[in-house]
Amino acid sequence: MNKATLLDGLDSVTTIPLIPFRNGKIDYDAHQMNIHYLMKNNHLSDARPRVICIAGTSLINQVDNNSQNKLLEATADAMDGQGILLSAISPNPIDNANILVEAQSKMNRPPDAYLIMPLEGVYSSQGLYEGLKEFSARHGENSDARFLYYYRQPRDKKQIIRLICDSPHFIGVKVGTTEADVPDMVREIGSHGLVIWGIGDRSTKAAQLGAKGHTSGISVLVAKAGDLINNAQRKGDYATSLAIEQRISPLEDLRFRDAREFNYSAVLEGMILSGFTDIDGGEGGPFNPRVSSDVSKEVQEAIADILDLH
C-alpha cells in the first residue's frame, strides 16, 4: 500500500477490538469472530477500508511475543486481505520491539503500519527522539515499515513533532493527551504526517481543530457509531458527529472513569449484556475481571439506547 493511500485510509475510525480471554487464555476463535463482525459491518462512506489495530485497549501489554504474533496472524486471516491492519508495539524494552517488528514484517500479511505505544520508565525527551528515529530507520530501511506514535506525555510534544517531521518512516501521531495539543501538532507537523485523535469516539472537537480520524474501543460492540462519526467529520458535518457522540457518551464516561479503570471491562460487559451472537468478549482478561453488579447496571443503562448502532 502506498503512503498516500495509507494516509487517506487512516483518516477514519481505527477500531481496537478487545482480546477475549477464557479460562485465563486468549480465545482466538472468539477474536476472529469479532474481526469478522468489524469487517462485515463496515458503514464507512465511499467503500473505505476498515482499520483494525491490535493495541493497548486490547490488553496487548499482557501477552507475550508468541501470543501477540499469533493474534496478529489470526487478525490478518480474518480480514482476508482486506482493510488496513495496524500492530501496536511497546518500546519497552527496545530490543524486544525490534524482535517483534522483525517477526511481524515477515508474516504472510505484515502490518500496514506499527503503532508505537508510549515509552514507560525513566527517559529524556531527547532520548526518546533519538531512540525512535534510529529504530524507525532500521526497520523502515530493512522492511519498509511505517510507524505512528501514541503520544501520552505532554512534556514530549516538541520532540514527537520533531520525530514525525524528521523521520520519513513515521507517518503520524495519535494524540492521547487533550484537544489543546491538536492545533500545535497539526500546524507544525503539516504535510509530514497525520494527527489522529486517540481517546475514543468523542472526537468532534479534535476534528474541528484539525485532527484526521480517531480511535475507538467500542466499535467491536457498536461499529456503526464510530463509522458514522467519521463519515460526518470527513464532510465537515460536526453537528451530526456531535449528536452521535452524545449517544455513546454514557458508555465512554464509564470506560474512562478513574483513569480508565473500566476501559476494557466496560466494553466486555456491554458485549455480554447486549445478547448479540456475532461478537464474543470472553469472560475477563488479566487484571481486568468483569465489573461489579453495580457497574454492570450502569453499563446496561449506557448501552440500552445505542444497540441499534451495532
Coordinates of C-alpha atoms in Angstrom, one line a residue:
M1 CA 0.0 0.0 0.0
N2 CA 1.5 3.3 -1.0
K3 CA 1.8 6.1 1.6
A4 CA -0.9 8.4 0.1
T5 CA -3.4 5.5 0.1
L6 CA -2.5 4.6 3.7
L7 CA -2.8 8.1 5.0
D8 CA -6.2 8.6 3.5
G9 CA -7.2 5.2 4.8
L10 CA -6.2 6.2 8.3
D11 CA -8.4 9.4 8.2
S12 CA -11.0 7.0 9.6
V13 CA -12.0 5.3 12.7
T14 CA -9.2 3.0 13.9
T15 CA -11.1 0.1 15.6
I16 CA -9.3 -1.5 18.6
P17 CA -11.1 -4.7 19.5
L18 CA -10.5 -6.2 22.9
I19 CA -8.7 -9.5 23.2
P20 CA -11.2 -12.1 24.5
F21 CA -9.9 -14.4 27.3
R22 CA -11.4 -17.6 28.5
N23 CA -10.0 -19.6 31.4
G24 CA -7.1 -17.3 31.5
K25 CA -6.1 -17.9 27.9
I26 CA -6.7 -16.0 24.7
D27 CA -9.7 -17.3 22.8
Y28 CA -8.6 -16.9 19.2
D29 CA -11.8 -18.2 17.8
A30 CA -13.7 -15.5 19.6
H31 CA -11.2 -13.0 18.5
Q32 CA -11.7 -13.9 14.9
M33 CA -15.5 -13.7 15.3
N34 CA -15.1 -10.1 16.5
I35 CA -12.8 -9.3 13.5
H36 CA -15.4 -10.8 11.1
Y37 CA -18.1 -8.6 12.7
L38 CA -16.0 -5.5 12.2
M39 CA -15.2 -6.4 8.6
K40 CA -18.8 -7.3 7.7
N41 CA -20.3 -4.3 9.4
N42 CA -18.4 -1.5 7.7
H43 CA -20.5 1.6 7.3
L44 CA -17.7 3.9 6.2
S45 CA -18.5 6.2 3.3
D46 CA -17.2 5.7 -0.2
A47 CA -16.4 2.0 0.4
R48 CA -13.4 3.0 2.5
P49 CA -11.4 0.1 4.2
R50 CA -11.9 -0.9 7.8
V51 CA -8.9 -0.1 10.0
I52 CA -8.2 -2.6 12.7
C53 CA -5.4 -2.2 15.3
I54 CA -4.3 -4.7 17.9
A55 CA -3.3 -2.3 20.6
G56 CA -3.5 -1.1 24.2
T57 CA -7.2 -1.4 24.8
S58 CA -6.9 -5.0 23.8
L59 CA -4.5 -5.7 26.7
I60 CA -1.6 -6.1 24.4
N61 CA 0.7 -5.4 27.3
Q62 CA -0.5 -8.6 28.9
V63 CA 0.5 -11.0 26.2
D64 CA 3.9 -12.5 25.3
N65 CA 5.6 -12.2 21.9
N66 CA 4.3 -15.6 20.6
S67 CA 0.7 -14.7 21.6
Q68 CA 1.0 -11.2 20.1
N69 CA 2.2 -12.6 16.8
K70 CA -0.4 -15.3 16.8
L71 CA -3.1 -12.6 17.4
L72 CA -1.8 -10.6 14.5
E73 CA -1.8 -13.6 12.2
A74 CA -5.4 -14.5 13.3
T75 CA -6.5 -11.0 12.7
A76 CA -4.9 -10.9 9.2
D77 CA -6.6 -14.3 8.4
A78 CA -10.0 -13.0 9.4
M79 CA -9.5 -9.8 7.4
D80 CA -8.8 -12.0 4.4
G81 CA -6.6 -9.5 2.5
Q82 CA -9.0 -6.6 3.1
G83 CA -8.8 -3.5 5.3
I84 CA -5.9 -1.8 7.0
L85 CA -4.0 -3.7 9.7
L86 CA -2.1 -1.9 12.5
S87 CA 0.0 -3.6 15.1
A88 CA 0.8 -1.9 18.4
I89 CA 4.4 -2.4 19.7
S90 CA 5.6 -1.5 23.2
P91 CA 9.1 0.0 23.1
N92 CA 9.9 -1.4 26.5
P93 CA 12.5 -2.8 26.1
I94 CA 13.5 -1.6 22.7
D95 CA 15.3 -4.8 21.9
N96 CA 12.0 -6.7 22.2
A97 CA 10.3 -4.2 20.0
N98 CA 13.0 -4.9 17.4
I99 CA 12.2 -8.6 17.7
L100 CA 8.5 -8.1 17.3
V101 CA 8.8 -5.8 14.2
E102 CA 11.3 -8.1 12.5
A103 CA 9.0 -11.1 13.1
Q104 CA 5.8 -9.4 12.0
S105 CA 7.4 -7.8 8.9
K106 CA 8.0 -11.3 7.6
M107 CA 4.4 -12.6 8.1
N108 CA 2.3 -13.5 5.1
R109 CA 0.4 -10.3 5.7
P110 CA 2.7 -7.8 7.6
P111 CA 1.0 -4.8 9.3
D112 CA 0.4 -1.8 7.1
A113 CA 1.9 0.3 10.0
Y114 CA 3.0 -0.1 13.6
L115 CA 1.6 2.0 16.4
I116 CA 4.4 2.6 18.9
M117 CA 3.0 2.7 22.4
P118 CA 4.1 5.3 25.0
L119 CA 7.6 4.7 26.3
E120 CA 7.5 3.8 30.1
G121 CA 10.1 4.3 32.8
V122 CA 12.8 6.9 33.1
Y123 CA 13.9 8.6 29.9
S124 CA 14.6 12.0 28.4
S125 CA 12.5 13.6 25.6
Q126 CA 15.7 14.0 23.6
G127 CA 16.5 10.3 24.2
L128 CA 13.0 9.3 23.0
Y129 CA 13.5 11.3 19.8
E130 CA 16.9 9.8 19.1
G131 CA 15.9 6.2 20.1
L132 CA 12.8 6.1 18.0
K133 CA 14.4 7.8 15.0
E134 CA 17.1 5.2 15.0
F135 CA 14.5 2.4 15.5
S136 CA 12.3 3.6 12.6
A137 CA 15.3 4.0 10.3
R138 CA 16.4 0.4 11.0
H139 CA 13.0 -1.1 10.2
G140 CA 12.0 1.4 7.6
E141 CA 15.1 0.6 5.5
N142 CA 15.0 -3.1 6.1
S143 CA 11.3 -3.9 5.6
D144 CA 9.7 -0.6 4.5
A145 CA 7.9 -0.4 7.9
R146 CA 5.8 2.6 8.7
F147 CA 5.1 3.9 12.2
L148 CA 2.7 6.0 14.2
Y149 CA 3.5 7.2 17.8
Y150 CA 0.9 7.2 20.6
Y151 CA 1.6 10.5 22.4
R152 CA 0.5 10.5 26.1
Q153 CA 3.2 12.5 27.9
P154 CA 2.8 16.3 27.4
R155 CA 6.5 17.1 28.0
D156 CA 7.4 15.1 24.9
K157 CA 5.4 17.2 22.5
K158 CA 8.2 19.1 20.8
Q159 CA 10.3 16.0 20.3
I160 CA 7.4 14.0 18.9
I161 CA 6.6 16.7 16.4
R162 CA 10.3 16.8 15.5
L163 CA 10.3 13.0 15.1
I164 CA 7.4 13.0 12.7
C165 CA 8.9 15.8 10.7
D166 CA 12.4 14.3 10.6
S167 CA 11.8 10.6 10.1
P168 CA 10.3 9.5 6.7
H169 CA 9.2 6.3 8.4
F170 CA 6.9 8.0 11.0
I171 CA 3.7 8.9 9.2
G172 CA 1.7 10.3 12.1
V173 CA 0.9 10.7 15.7
K174 CA -2.1 9.5 17.8
V175 CA -2.9 12.2 20.4
G176 CA -3.7 10.8 23.8
T177 CA -3.5 13.9 25.9
T178 CA -6.0 16.7 25.4
E179 CA -7.5 18.6 22.4
A180 CA -5.4 21.6 23.3
D181 CA -2.4 19.8 21.8
V182 CA -4.0 19.2 18.4
P183 CA -3.6 22.7 16.8
D184 CA 0.1 22.9 17.5
M185 CA 0.7 19.4 16.2
V186 CA -1.4 20.0 13.1
R187 CA 0.3 23.2 12.3
E188 CA 3.9 22.0 13.0
I189 CA 3.7 18.5 11.5
G190 CA 1.9 19.8 8.4
S191 CA 2.3 17.5 5.4
H192 CA 4.8 15.3 7.2
G193 CA 2.1 13.1 8.8
L194 CA -1.4 12.7 10.2
V195 CA -2.6 13.9 13.6
I196 CA -5.1 11.3 14.8
W197 CA -7.3 11.7 17.9
G198 CA -6.5 8.9 20.3
I199 CA -9.0 9.0 23.1
G200 CA -12.2 7.3 21.9
D201 CA -15.1 8.2 19.7
R202 CA -15.7 11.6 21.3
S203 CA -13.6 13.2 18.7
T204 CA -15.6 16.1 17.2
K205 CA -13.7 18.9 19.0
A206 CA -10.4 17.4 17.9
A207 CA -11.7 17.1 14.3
Q208 CA -12.7 20.7 14.3
L209 CA -9.2 21.6 15.4
G210 CA -7.7 19.7 12.5
A211 CA -7.3 16.1 13.7
K212 CA -7.9 13.4 11.0
G213 CA -9.6 10.3 12.2
H214 CA -9.9 8.8 15.6
T215 CA -9.6 5.6 17.6
S216 CA -12.5 3.5 19.0
G217 CA -12.5 0.8 21.7
I218 CA -16.3 0.3 21.4
S219 CA -16.6 -0.4 17.7
V220 CA -16.5 -4.1 18.5
L221 CA -19.9 -3.6 20.1
V222 CA -21.4 -0.7 18.1
A223 CA -19.4 -0.5 14.9
K224 CA -21.8 1.9 13.2
A225 CA -21.2 4.6 15.8
G226 CA -17.6 5.3 15.0
D227 CA -18.2 4.9 11.3
L228 CA -21.0 7.5 11.2
I229 CA -18.9 9.9 13.3
N230 CA -16.0 9.7 10.9
N231 CA -18.3 9.9 7.9
A232 CA -19.7 13.1 9.3
Q233 CA -16.4 14.6 10.2
R234 CA -14.9 14.0 6.8
K235 CA -17.8 16.1 5.3
G236 CA -17.4 18.8 7.9
D237 CA -20.8 17.9 9.4
Y238 CA -19.8 18.4 13.0
A239 CA -23.4 18.6 14.2
T240 CA -24.2 15.1 13.2
S241 CA -20.8 13.9 14.6
L242 CA -21.6 15.5 17.9
A243 CA -25.1 14.1 18.0
I244 CA -23.8 10.5 17.7
E245 CA -21.1 11.3 20.3
Q246 CA -23.8 12.3 22.8
R247 CA -25.4 9.0 22.4
I248 CA -22.3 6.9 23.2
S249 CA -21.1 9.3 25.9
P250 CA -22.5 7.4 28.9
L251 CA -20.5 4.3 27.8
E252 CA -17.4 6.4 27.2
D253 CA -17.8 8.0 30.6
L254 CA -17.8 4.6 32.2
R255 CA -14.7 3.5 30.3
F256 CA -12.6 6.5 31.1
R257 CA -13.7 6.9 34.7
D258 CA -11.0 7.0 37.4
A259 CA -8.0 7.0 35.0
R260 CA -9.6 4.5 32.6
E261 CA -10.3 1.8 35.2
F262 CA -13.1 0.2 33.1
N263 CA -11.6 0.9 29.6
Y264 CA -11.6 -2.8 28.9
S265 CA -14.1 -4.3 31.3
A266 CA -17.0 -1.9 30.4
V267 CA -16.7 -2.9 26.8
L268 CA -16.6 -6.6 27.8
E269 CA -19.7 -6.2 30.0
G270 CA -21.5 -4.4 27.2
M271 CA -20.8 -7.2 24.8
I272 CA -22.1 -9.8 27.2
L273 CA -25.2 -7.8 28.2
S274 CA -26.0 -7.0 24.5
G275 CA -27.0 -10.6 23.8
F276 CA -25.5 -10.3 20.3
T277 CA -24.3 -13.6 19.0
D278 CA -21.9 -12.3 16.3
I279 CA -19.4 -11.0 18.9
D280 CA -17.7 -12.6 21.9
G281 CA -15.9 -10.7 24.5
G282 CA -14.8 -13.7 26.6
E283 CA -15.0 -13.7 30.3
G284 CA -12.4 -11.1 31.5
G285 CA -8.7 -10.6 30.9
P286 CA -5.6 -10.3 33.1
F287 CA -6.0 -7.6 35.7
N288 CA -9.4 -6.8 34.1
P289 CA -12.2 -9.0 35.6
R290 CA -15.9 -8.5 34.9
V291 CA -17.3 -5.4 36.6
S292 CA -19.3 -5.4 39.8
S293 CA -23.0 -5.8 39.8
D294 CA -23.5 -2.1 40.4
V295 CA -21.2 -1.1 37.5
S296 CA -22.9 -3.8 35.3
K297 CA -26.2 -2.0 35.9
E298 CA -24.5 1.3 34.7
V299 CA -23.3 -0.5 31.6
Q300 CA -26.8 -1.8 30.9
E301 CA -28.2 1.7 31.1
A302 CA -25.4 3.1 29.0
I303 CA -25.9 0.6 26.1
A304 CA -29.7 0.5 26.2
D305 CA -30.3 3.2 23.6
I306 CA -27.3 2.5 21.3
L307 CA -27.7 -1.1 20.4
D308 CA -29.2 0.0 17.1
L309 CA -25.6 1.1 16.2
H310 CA -24.4 -2.5 16.3

